[in-house]
Amino acid sequence: MPATPNSIKLIGGNSHPELCEKVSKKLGLSLAKVGAFQYTNKETAVAVGESVRDEDVYIIQTGCGEQDINDFVMELLIIINACKIASARRITAVVPNFPYARQDKKDKSRAPITAKLMANLLQTAGCNHVITMDLHASQIQGFFRVPVDNLYAEPSVLRYITNNFDKKDLIIVSPDAGGAKRVASIADKLDVQFALIHKERQKANEVSRMVLVGDVSDKVCILIDDMADTCGTLCKAADILLDNGAQKVVAMVTHGIMSSNATEKLNNSKLDRIVCTNSLPLNDKLAQCPKLEVIDIAPTLAEAIRRLHNGESVSYLFNNIPE
Amino acid sequence: MRKCKIFVGSSHPELGRLVCERLGVEPAPCTLKKFSNGETSVQIGVSIRDEDVYIIQSGSPEINDHIMELLILISACRGGSANKITAVIPQFPYSKQSKMKKHRGAITARMLANLLVMAGADHVVSMDLHASQMQGFFTKPVDNLFGAPTLARWIRHNIPDWESAVVVSKNPGGTKRVTALADSLKINFAMIHTDRRRTQDGYARRKALKNSFRKNDDDDDEEEDNIVSEIQTARIVQGHVVNDDYPVSNGTSNGIKDNSDSLDKTSILDSDVLGGSYDAANSDDEDEPTSINQEKLITLVGDVKDKVAIILDDMIDKPSSFIAAAEHLRLNCGAKAVYVVGTHGVFSDLCLEELTNSKCIDKIVVTNTYPIGRERMEKYKSKLTVIDVSPIFAECIRRDHFGESISVLFDSLAAIE
């Protein structure tokens, strides 16, 4: 018997209501009536207010919040579990910024691989599919036993660059050696040069010495990275680029985490502007930092959800932006 | 103890320290902190290869952070080739969400059990699980220790005339726990039932019925009277016991609104979809947001007149039902004193303050499975007593490590005294 057609149920977590709203508008669907709240003893509880039986459920929850990130993780797990128990046909977690993505290797003795733990947590809760964006390391896809669609913000970034800059005096710069591949791919597509900054790291979130490889004199430099956390790297990179004769420096990152005093650092830095996607809520940061600009990625997520639901290929989105 | 490491999570360092002291070992070094973006970071500072690892982490007000910390710790120990990993969770978080009580609710306690096992826990030790059936959620062995022997000893040593005291359950769901304590102390027990569905009309009718019984009893049989006299009923309005002539509140105060279209977080609970199902759920939990506004009927089954009443529950979380029960016992049923006794003193929000302020409660007794904080303990010490249960956990860890039976810990404290 062929499976009866079912429909999309879109559930928004509390981490990023604005993005949920945008995706739901783009899809022309309203968000399902699901409430996540906290008891007075701070335990998270979830109420699924409408039937999800045999439906295709998509839960949008991003990793954000210096205080609440673990609360949002638990909330996502509990929503997934509630939907599973309520007999949803398929549960897809849409996690634009995958939390704990940077703890992805045993870099010291007895260090936990928390990204792997996160993958297992999602699967244990009952997740059947994961959609995420610009994973810190694509190997994280291999941590899952369920399919993972790693979307790219690259097409959106490319469009922003072509719309806002002149290709003639442009150079793409990677702030660390690990991001060289990402940068090379963008430089290839734009047909421009690229440079690389090597940093010697001693501790997480602390940058010591930096070496520039490539010629940036009189060029407009675009620093590209997957996330901006404390922004120390970006600010130092900007200093080095300007010391080496760059005309101006612009940073483009997918995930603008901007923790602790990042906005302050950016305001005092020599960066001309910083462009992030809205994979994390940035409203309060926008108010604090006039240099910040936001690219909307909701259309990409919405299109991925639509294509996934209809069984169409998602690879189109790797190179194109849905209109 | 050789080949054994004890890690203390950041939820309840006090208990962890006491357990380690009792065992005569130092807590194993580990760095627990948070990255600037809020992610939890764990670093284990000593080799754990082929060792027995015990991780002590309880519930706490920053519950989700501490759950993540526990999971990451377990996972790090698994990755560091530990021989056996035991999670010691004195107060098991999310244990009240152990059944599907609403439409499409999550069974979060089971999910947490799965998460712990998945992260790499080989064994779980807890105390007074909200429902002992929760042991079945795990695919690994679970030792559910009991707080009752400790509480029983405290009662024997500290309550005058405890021999004539009565252990009271404040809801029918907890009766089993109450009878167990009453049996071990060899004293009587009673039960309180609060009914949300019956209205004033029903109460008036019953009252009239009772009066008519009394009239009949004057010239009829005595048996009926015996049964009726042990049932004491009163009304609760706004969480407090009131007299019979208290004005009847009108129906709008029950807080159930019909705004199911809205996505507002509180209204989604009150909406038709979910509001109806709360009633269907067994009323042994009190997490309904509307329950306090509704007028209810409180009934005591049993006799506490001129006796000490001990209200026992596994967890003291919200104060309203304890206060209502204490008022009923004290004001209407003639109890001499009221003690509120529980294993886990969660005391969310202003619970401790409200319980202390209630004139009908003489003492609040809990164990230290849940962190209360020195400051709060000092502030409310006039009524609050916290009993140390670290010897039980220490003994459990010792016995588990040496492969001895821990069943003696279930029914007596002889083993650790």
XYZ file of C-alpha atoms in Angstrom:
740
model
C 0.000 0.000 0.000
C 1.503 3.351 -0.921
C 1.998 5.683 1.995
C -0.766 8.206 2.277
C 0.340 11.734 1.526
C 1.142 13.725 4.593
C 1.952 17.326 5.201
C 4.651 19.428 6.783
C 4.346 20.373 10.411
C 6.658 23.209 11.221
C 7.645 23.619 14.859
C 9.611 26.575 16.123
C 11.759 26.349 19.225
C 12.320 29.274 21.525
C 15.877 29.940 20.401
C 15.152 31.943 17.261
C 11.463 32.826 16.816
C 12.211 35.381 14.116
C 13.845 32.819 11.823
C 10.975 30.369 12.423
C 8.524 33.083 11.469
C 10.435 33.838 8.263
C 10.670 30.184 7.240
C 6.988 29.629 7.923
C 6.084 32.676 5.854
C 8.285 31.515 3.000
C 6.653 28.079 3.075
C 3.195 29.570 3.446
C 2.560 27.412 6.496
C 1.788 28.527 9.987
C 3.853 27.213 12.875
C 2.349 24.279 14.745
C 0.926 24.951 18.161
C 3.764 23.707 20.289
C 4.757 25.358 23.498
C 8.026 24.861 25.312
C 8.266 26.432 28.741
C 10.000 25.915 32.035
C 8.583 24.703 35.297
C 9.492 26.675 38.395
C 12.232 24.138 39.144
C 13.715 25.046 35.722
C 12.913 21.722 34.090
C 11.885 22.152 30.490
C 8.445 20.923 29.500
C 6.822 20.728 26.114
C 3.178 20.666 25.069
C 2.348 19.630 21.513
C -0.959 21.353 20.904
C -2.060 19.620 17.740
C -1.860 16.183 16.220
C 1.395 15.232 14.510
C 0.390 11.646 13.807
C 1.889 10.434 10.550
C 3.092 13.925 9.679
C 6.424 15.178 8.422
C 7.711 17.238 11.339
C 10.395 19.917 11.052
C 11.726 21.477 14.213
C 13.695 24.679 13.900
C 16.091 25.291 16.772
C 19.487 26.884 16.559
C 22.346 26.787 19.038
C 22.628 30.190 20.631
C 22.552 32.122 23.862
C 25.394 32.396 26.334
C 23.069 31.518 29.195
C 20.520 29.311 27.483
C 22.355 27.137 24.994
C 21.924 23.952 27.043
C 18.302 24.840 27.748
C 17.689 25.093 24.017
C 19.431 21.776 23.426
C 17.217 20.086 26.023
C 14.173 21.821 24.580
C 14.996 20.501 21.096
C 15.513 16.983 22.455
C 12.239 17.058 24.354
C 10.277 18.393 21.371
C 11.772 15.640 19.193
C 10.881 13.038 21.787
C 7.351 14.401 22.220
C 6.776 14.216 18.450
C 8.224 10.720 18.289
C 5.949 9.493 21.033
C 3.029 11.200 19.303
C 3.671 8.980 16.248
C 5.110 11.480 13.813
C 6.175 9.786 10.580
C 9.476 11.565 10.216
C 11.182 14.101 12.455
C 13.717 16.475 11.003
C 15.765 18.759 13.210
C 16.612 22.003 11.455
C 19.643 23.286 13.348
C 21.197 26.164 11.402
C 24.019 26.580 13.935
C 24.944 23.164 15.250
C 25.834 23.520 18.937
C 29.085 22.063 20.246
C 30.360 21.750 16.652
C 33.822 22.931 17.644
C 34.344 20.138 20.166
C 34.664 17.648 17.350
C 37.960 15.910 18.073
C 39.970 14.490 20.909
C 42.511 17.273 20.818
C 43.834 16.572 24.311
C 44.010 13.483 26.464
C 40.558 12.543 27.727
C 38.832 15.416 25.945
C 35.201 14.725 25.147
C 34.001 14.672 21.559
C 30.916 16.619 22.382
C 29.798 17.078 18.775
C 29.537 13.295 18.522
C 27.642 13.271 21.802
C 25.226 15.872 20.401
C 24.698 13.710 17.319
C 23.929 10.712 19.518
C 21.626 12.763 21.737
C 19.568 13.871 18.739
C 19.286 10.324 17.443
C 18.465 8.894 20.840
C 15.692 11.441 21.240
C 14.235 10.173 17.963
C 15.464 12.423 15.180
C 15.270 10.905 11.672
C 16.976 13.608 9.672
C 19.075 16.690 10.329
C 19.360 19.882 8.330
C 22.162 22.184 9.317
C 24.299 24.871 7.762
C 28.064 25.316 7.355
C 29.146 22.718 9.881
C 32.444 23.611 11.499
C 33.844 20.369 10.100
C 31.906 18.404 7.474
C 33.112 15.233 9.183
C 30.430 15.855 11.798
C 27.998 14.489 9.207
C 29.676 11.161 9.760
C 28.879 11.255 13.481
C 25.245 10.580 12.631
C 23.672 7.314 11.576
C 20.793 9.293 10.063
C 21.104 11.485 6.960
C 22.445 15.001 7.467
C 21.979 17.759 4.942
C 24.693 20.314 5.402
C 23.538 23.437 3.576
C 25.909 26.186 2.563
C 25.594 29.883 3.095
C 28.091 30.248 0.250
C 25.560 31.129 -2.493
C 24.128 33.881 -0.303
C 27.618 35.134 0.510
C 28.570 35.111 -3.179
C 25.523 37.117 -4.101
C 26.235 39.635 -1.385
C 29.808 40.059 -2.621
C 28.860 40.481 -6.289
C 26.141 42.962 -5.380
C 28.282 45.064 -3.061
C 31.866 44.990 -4.292
C 33.827 45.539 -7.423
C 35.596 42.326 -8.398
C 38.601 44.189 -9.750
C 40.358 44.984 -6.485
C 38.924 42.204 -4.398
C 40.780 39.549 -2.456
C 39.316 36.820 -0.285
C 41.179 36.070 2.916
C 40.920 33.141 5.261
C 41.685 34.029 8.888
C 43.059 30.548 9.566
C 44.551 27.648 7.678
C 41.552 25.426 8.374
C 39.269 27.703 6.395
C 41.491 27.794 3.319
C 39.311 25.344 1.428
C 36.166 27.361 2.004
C 37.913 30.521 0.895
C 39.496 28.943 -2.164
C 36.110 27.742 -3.339
C 34.604 31.221 -3.057
C 37.622 32.823 -4.717
C 37.355 30.348 -7.590
C 33.693 31.096 -8.140
C 34.332 34.833 -8.106
C 37.532 34.406 -10.095
C 39.594 36.509 -7.699
C 42.786 35.995 -5.691
C 42.898 34.669 -2.185
C 45.212 34.991 0.781
C 45.614 33.203 4.060
C 46.464 34.150 7.580
C 48.090 31.564 9.763
C 47.589 31.900 13.465
C 49.419 30.178 16.226
C 46.881 29.261 18.808
C 47.775 28.503 22.376
C 44.378 28.262 24.007
C 40.818 28.194 22.704
C 39.451 31.680 22.061
C 42.916 33.203 22.383
C 45.032 34.179 19.424
C 48.710 34.885 19.683
C 50.833 35.417 16.554
C 49.623 35.754 12.978
C 51.402 35.393 9.635
C 49.941 36.604 6.341
C 50.465 34.586 3.165
C 49.595 36.439 -0.051
C 49.605 39.986 -1.365
C 46.815 42.278 -0.193
C 48.236 45.739 -0.950
C 45.596 48.205 -2.183
C 42.973 45.498 -2.202
C 39.583 45.248 -0.570
C 39.914 42.215 1.699
C 37.017 39.978 2.505
C 37.645 37.762 5.504
C 35.531 34.640 5.363
C 34.967 32.196 8.197
C 32.245 29.861 9.377
C 31.731 31.487 12.749
C 32.601 34.609 14.685
C 32.634 33.922 18.395
C 34.678 36.352 20.472
C 35.789 38.019 17.199
C 39.390 38.229 18.454
C 40.662 36.454 15.353
C 38.779 38.695 12.952
C 39.901 41.913 14.644
C 43.549 40.848 14.728
C 43.330 39.664 11.120
C 41.988 43.065 10.111
C 44.928 44.759 11.827
C 47.411 42.572 9.990
C 45.736 43.081 6.617
C 45.716 46.858 7.032
C 49.349 46.798 8.181
C 50.137 45.019 4.950
C 48.583 47.747 2.859
C 44.986 46.608 2.408
C 42.480 49.263 1.360
C 39.725 48.092 3.652
C 38.658 44.883 5.382
C 35.215 43.344 5.464
C 34.357 40.149 7.388
C 31.714 37.671 6.315
C 30.776 34.819 8.613
C 27.946 32.318 8.586
C 27.306 32.062 12.295
C 27.563 35.285 14.256
C 27.786 33.979 17.804
C 29.365 37.203 19.109
C 29.778 36.108 22.683
C 30.947 38.187 25.631
C 32.268 41.594 24.485
C 32.472 40.784 20.760
C 30.364 43.757 19.677
C 32.587 46.113 21.636
C 35.690 44.609 20.026
C 34.148 44.995 16.582
C 33.226 48.609 17.209
C 36.810 49.390 18.219
C 38.371 47.343 15.441
C 39.514 48.471 12.035
C 37.005 46.241 10.270
C 34.891 48.181 7.822
C 31.861 45.987 8.417
C 30.910 42.454 9.401
C 28.242 40.472 7.586
C 26.537 37.470 9.244
C 23.646 35.257 8.284
C 20.632 35.127 10.547
C 21.361 31.547 11.625
C 21.441 33.005 15.138
C 19.297 35.799 16.542
C 21.233 39.045 16.124
C 18.709 41.745 16.929
C 20.329 42.998 20.117
C 23.767 42.769 18.495
C 22.547 44.896 15.571
C 21.624 47.623 18.004
C 25.014 47.467 19.721
C 27.161 47.286 16.628
C 26.527 49.596 13.647
C 29.093 47.638 11.592
C 26.945 44.514 11.596
C 24.869 43.495 8.575
C 22.641 40.462 8.227
C 21.919 38.173 5.266
C 18.650 36.266 5.413
C 19.021 32.510 4.986
C 15.388 31.641 5.709
C 14.637 31.089 1.985
C 17.393 28.463 1.786
C 16.082 26.645 4.853
C 12.488 26.872 3.665
C 13.409 25.521 0.235
C 15.412 22.687 1.817
C 12.388 21.757 3.927
C 10.093 21.867 0.891
C 12.439 19.786 -1.236
C 13.054 17.272 1.522
C 9.347 16.865 2.084
C 8.615 16.366 -1.608
C 11.572 14.052 -2.133
C 13.376 16.410 -4.494
C 17.108 16.859 -4.668
C 18.622 19.278 -2.206
C 21.899 19.666 -4.090
C 20.439 22.528 -6.128
C 20.728 24.642 -3.007
C 24.458 24.087 -2.748
C 25.002 26.451 -5.656
C 21.849 28.490 -5.942
C 19.642 30.733 -3.865
C 15.904 30.075 -4.077
C 13.901 33.119 -5.057
C 40.227 2.539 46.995
C 42.362 1.424 44.094
C 41.365 1.758 40.469
C 38.551 4.085 41.352
C 37.970 7.740 40.544
C 35.186 9.936 41.806
C 34.259 13.014 39.825
C 32.089 15.685 41.382
C 29.914 17.689 38.996
C 29.236 21.348 39.587
C 25.582 20.888 40.559
C 26.139 19.879 44.182
C 29.827 20.138 45.200
C 28.876 19.995 48.886
C 27.402 16.495 48.670
C 30.263 15.344 46.468
C 32.788 16.586 49.019
C 30.985 14.799 51.855
C 30.868 11.527 49.908
C 34.576 11.757 49.103
C 35.416 12.600 52.721
C 33.451 9.629 53.910
C 35.287 7.384 51.473
C 38.613 8.943 52.395
C 39.515 9.866 48.838
C 40.055 13.117 47.002
C 37.671 14.038 44.201
C 39.402 13.355 40.882
C 40.666 16.550 39.265
C 38.615 17.876 36.400
C 37.943 21.324 34.993
C 34.303 22.157 34.425
C 33.631 25.495 32.819
C 31.826 27.193 30.011
C 33.122 28.589 26.775
C 32.317 32.202 26.061
C 29.449 31.156 23.790
C 27.816 29.253 26.638
C 28.828 25.745 25.603
C 29.879 23.493 28.451
C 33.501 22.385 28.554
C 34.929 19.438 30.430
C 38.572 18.541 30.943
C 39.574 15.472 32.876
C 42.861 15.993 34.665
C 43.875 12.442 35.505
C 44.165 9.142 33.702
C 41.061 6.989 34.016
C 42.174 4.141 31.809
C 40.697 0.896 33.065
C 39.344 2.460 36.263
C 35.925 2.481 37.902
C 34.561 5.984 37.485
C 31.797 7.440 39.653
C 30.293 10.767 38.664
C 28.202 12.583 41.252
C 25.761 15.035 39.709
C 22.351 15.904 41.112
C 19.487 17.995 39.854
C 19.853 21.709 40.437
C 18.309 25.038 39.476
C 20.553 25.192 36.364
C 19.280 21.789 35.468
C 19.868 21.627 31.732
C 23.421 22.895 32.023
C 24.182 20.255 34.581
C 22.597 17.497 32.519
C 24.791 18.466 29.579
C 27.788 18.572 31.889
C 27.009 15.082 33.184
C 26.537 13.711 29.666
C 29.798 15.276 28.479
C 31.636 13.969 31.555
C 30.342 10.458 30.929
C 31.218 10.691 27.274
C 34.716 11.975 28.076
C 35.285 9.076 30.490
C 34.049 6.630 27.879
C 36.432 8.188 25.366
C 39.214 8.010 27.945
C 38.849 4.200 28.191
C 37.307 3.979 31.647
C 36.424 0.455 32.706
C 33.026 1.198 34.194
C 31.137 4.459 34.512
C 28.542 4.943 37.222
C 26.353 8.031 37.256
C 25.371 8.881 40.831
C 22.302 11.108 40.521
C 20.846 11.649 44.013
C 17.866 13.593 42.698
C 16.989 12.355 39.232
C 15.964 15.362 37.146
C 12.817 15.298 35.029
C 11.519 12.401 37.122
C 8.067 13.965 37.318
C 7.796 13.795 33.553
C 7.807 10.027 33.600
C 4.500 9.416 31.893
C 2.531 10.740 28.988
C 0.081 12.809 30.946
C -1.082 15.172 28.247
C -1.877 14.604 24.635
C 1.446 14.199 22.872
C 3.559 14.958 25.918
C 7.140 13.771 25.978
C 8.281 11.101 28.413
C 11.311 13.140 29.256
C 12.508 10.906 32.090
C 12.784 7.981 29.705
C 14.543 10.120 27.160
C 17.031 11.209 29.812
C 17.589 7.556 30.720
C 18.309 6.799 27.071
C 20.628 9.766 26.831
C 22.641 8.634 29.869
C 23.028 5.106 28.561
C 23.866 6.375 25.102
C 26.544 8.713 26.478
C 28.174 5.659 28.038
C 26.881 5.167 31.579
C 27.121 1.540 32.706
C 25.290 1.915 35.973
C 23.040 4.494 37.574
C 22.581 5.153 41.281
C 19.728 7.371 42.408
C 17.551 7.898 45.445
C 13.771 7.792 45.812
C 12.868 7.942 42.150
C 9.496 9.612 41.716
C 8.175 6.349 40.333
C 10.213 3.199 40.885
C 9.023 2.000 37.481
C 11.548 4.431 36.072
C 14.198 1.776 36.664
C 12.666 0.029 33.677
C 13.520 2.986 31.437
C 17.180 2.044 31.575
C 18.839 -0.749 29.678
C 21.592 -0.754 32.321
C 21.324 -1.630 36.024
C 19.836 1.005 38.287
C 20.150 1.125 42.067
C 17.335 3.103 43.592
C 18.345 3.880 47.172
C 15.812 4.856 49.794
C 15.760 7.954 51.916
C 13.094 6.527 54.230
C 15.466 4.827 56.748
C 17.298 8.120 57.256
C 14.057 10.018 57.643
C 12.700 7.363 59.994
C 15.785 7.663 62.187
C 15.430 11.436 62.286
C 11.784 11.095 63.278
C 12.645 8.628 66.032
C 15.315 10.892 67.469
C 13.732 14.297 67.063
C 9.948 14.153 67.249
C 8.541 13.909 70.767
C 5.835 11.218 71.068
C 6.634 9.928 67.607
C 5.073 6.626 68.695
C 1.654 8.231 68.509
C 2.381 10.314 65.405
C 0.575 9.813 62.107
C 2.240 9.814 58.698
C 0.058 11.637 56.198
C 0.128 11.459 52.429
C -0.985 14.684 50.818
C -2.270 12.899 47.732
C -3.425 9.359 46.998
C -0.446 8.767 44.675
C 1.991 8.924 47.550
C 0.168 6.543 49.868
C 2.507 3.667 49.178
C 5.524 5.707 50.223
C 3.651 6.778 53.367
C 2.598 3.293 54.385
C 6.188 2.094 53.990
C 7.438 4.719 56.432
C 4.508 4.134 58.791
C 5.226 0.410 58.772
C 8.901 0.842 59.507
C 8.072 3.168 62.423
C 5.087 1.013 63.401
C 2.757 4.006 63.588
C -0.530 4.984 61.965
C -1.029 6.669 58.649
C -3.675 8.880 57.041
C -4.364 10.218 53.597
C -5.455 13.529 52.153
C -7.307 13.875 48.904
C -7.905 17.146 47.096
C -10.634 17.101 44.547
C -10.727 19.672 41.793
C -13.846 18.582 40.020
C -16.365 18.767 42.793
C -17.927 22.164 43.180
C -19.517 23.972 46.042
C -22.877 22.477 45.098
C -21.554 18.980 45.456
C -19.983 19.870 48.772
C -23.220 21.404 50.101
C -25.140 18.331 49.066
C -22.664 16.082 50.821
C -22.759 18.261 53.908
C -26.549 18.019 53.983
C -26.261 14.275 53.506
C -23.830 14.041 56.386
C -26.174 16.001 58.635
C -29.041 13.746 57.717
C -26.820 10.792 58.567
C -26.237 12.290 61.962
C -29.960 12.664 62.554
C -30.465 9.083 61.530
C -27.601 7.994 63.727
C -29.347 9.332 66.785
C -31.849 6.583 66.583
C -30.147 4.230 64.137
C -27.045 2.081 63.989
C -23.605 3.240 65.162
C -21.450 1.733 62.424
C -22.112 4.443 59.877
C -20.966 7.087 62.331
C -17.673 5.400 62.883
C -16.766 5.620 59.224
C -18.008 9.155 58.724
C -16.197 10.562 61.727
C -12.812 9.638 60.292
C -13.407 11.674 57.157
C -12.788 15.399 57.499
C -13.645 17.665 54.613
C -12.969 21.355 54.002
C -12.843 23.820 51.162
C -9.674 25.357 49.722
C -9.834 28.724 47.997
C -6.683 30.284 46.533
C -4.604 27.567 48.115
C -5.859 28.118 51.657
C -8.406 26.352 53.786
C -11.534 28.426 54.403
C -14.610 28.179 56.559
C -17.865 26.783 55.271
C -19.414 30.226 55.065
C -16.684 31.679 52.844
C -18.343 33.207 49.784
C -18.468 30.980 46.734
C -16.114 32.174 44.047
C -17.693 32.378 40.635
C -16.764 30.102 37.787
C -14.481 32.515 35.954
C -11.728 32.130 38.491
C -10.707 28.733 37.301
C -8.395 30.263 34.726
C -9.382 28.167 31.751
C -9.692 30.486 28.819
C -10.679 29.538 25.322
C -7.897 31.088 23.297
C -6.605 28.046 21.517
C -5.665 30.132 18.470
C -2.956 31.949 20.302
C 0.556 30.562 20.550
C 1.138 32.255 23.871
C 2.999 29.900 26.150
C 0.662 29.945 29.081
C -2.495 29.931 27.028
C -1.397 26.862 25.147
C -1.624 25.046 28.416
C -4.987 26.469 29.236
C -6.367 25.918 25.771
C -9.045 23.380 25.097
C -6.624 20.926 23.581
C -4.628 20.522 26.732
C -6.843 21.921 29.429
C -9.206 19.027 29.190
C -6.560 16.411 29.457
C -5.167 17.713 32.731
C -8.245 16.429 34.435
C -7.812 13.075 32.811
C -4.326 12.800 34.241
C -3.980 11.285 37.641
C -3.947 14.117 40.100
C -0.859 13.100 42.013
C 1.184 15.869 40.484
C 0.580 19.523 40.981
C 2.152 21.168 38.009
C -1.013 22.542 36.529
C -0.766 26.302 36.245
C -4.475 26.771 36.878
C -4.836 24.555 39.885
C -4.212 27.174 42.525
C -7.040 29.430 41.386
C -9.658 26.748 41.391
C -11.718 26.072 44.412
C -11.074 22.584 45.653
C -12.254 20.245 48.287
C -9.777 18.729 50.721
C -10.570 15.488 52.493
C -8.643 13.741 55.235
C -9.117 10.043 55.674
C -7.775 8.953 59.051
C -7.485 10.401 62.530
C -4.872 12.940 63.601
C -6.646 14.561 66.555
C -4.117 15.627 69.246
C -1.351 13.819 67.429
C 1.725 14.854 65.531
C 1.107 14.738 61.777
C 4.032 14.027 59.442
C 3.313 14.932 55.831
C 5.629 12.806 53.707
C 6.424 13.102 50.014
C 9.382 12.265 47.827
C 9.896 15.809 46.647
C 9.050 19.207 48.096
C 8.805 21.378 45.050
C 5.777 23.647 45.165
C 4.368 24.789 48.486
C 0.636 25.159 47.862
C -0.513 21.597 48.431
C 1.686 21.207 51.523
C 0.311 24.413 53.025
C -3.279 23.440 52.268
C -2.746 20.001 53.778
C -1.044 21.463 56.876
C -3.833 23.984 57.401
C -6.440 21.298 57.071
C -4.663 19.016 59.525
C -4.046 21.755 62.036
C -7.204 23.864 61.860
C -9.919 21.368 61.021
C -8.577 18.051 62.194
C -6.898 19.041 65.439
C -3.349 17.912 64.791
C -0.902 18.840 67.560
C 1.965 19.662 65.241
C 2.669 19.311 61.530
C 6.041 18.229 60.117
C 6.685 18.353 56.380
C 9.162 15.630 55.461
C 10.588 14.860 52.036
C 13.637 13.286 50.438
C 14.340 15.899 47.782
C 14.073 19.538 48.838
C 13.798 21.137 45.433
C 12.056 24.255 46.812
C 11.525 26.112 43.557
C 10.833 29.829 43.597
C 9.481 31.073 46.917
C 8.545 27.620 48.168
C 10.830 27.656 51.194
C 9.707 31.130 52.193
C 6.021 30.286 51.917
C 6.420 27.051 53.850
C 8.352 28.839 56.594
C 5.754 31.578 56.788
C 2.899 29.138 57.146
C 1.858 29.096 60.793
C 0.560 25.560 60.503
C 3.920 23.996 59.623
C 6.279 23.356 62.527
C 9.256 21.885 60.733
C 10.473 21.116 57.245
C 12.804 18.141 56.985
C 14.634 17.154 53.811
C 17.840 15.353 52.868
C 20.732 17.003 51.066
C 20.225 15.254 47.704
C 19.409 18.575 46.076
C 21.577 21.683 46.566
C 19.823 24.187 48.807
C 22.648 26.615 49.404
C 24.227 27.664 52.678
C 22.606 31.086 52.559
C 19.076 29.779 52.262
C 19.730 27.087 54.848
C 20.906 29.751 57.281
C 18.003 32.056 56.494
C 15.296 29.478 57.068
C 17.006 27.427 59.769
C 14.213 28.182 62.234
C 12.109 25.537 60.506
C 14.336 23.842 57.950
C 16.370 20.778 58.836
C 18.627 19.147 56.260
C 19.770 15.581 56.896
C 23.003 14.378 55.390
C 22.632 11.281 53.196
C 26.196 11.230 51.889
C 27.060 8.139 54.018
C 24.491 6.155 52.065
C 25.926 7.172 48.722
C 29.477 6.670 49.956
C 28.653 3.192 51.223
C 26.863 2.387 47.976
C 29.906 3.456 45.958
C 32.245 1.476 48.223
C 30.141 -1.669 48.059
C 29.625 -1.342 44.331
C 33.337 -0.920 43.732
C 34.211 -3.976 45.793
C 31.379 -6.025 44.363
C 29.477 -6.372 47.648
C 25.723 -6.476 47.944
C 24.026 -3.153 48.478
C 20.654 -4.535 49.442
C 21.337 -3.913 53.148
C 21.198 -0.208 52.355
C 17.604 -0.581 51.296
C 16.101 -1.360 54.639
C 18.412 -0.349 57.418
C 21.188 1.998 58.284
C 22.982 -0.611 60.360
C 25.493 -1.123 57.607
C 26.873 2.387 57.766
C 26.664 3.128 61.454
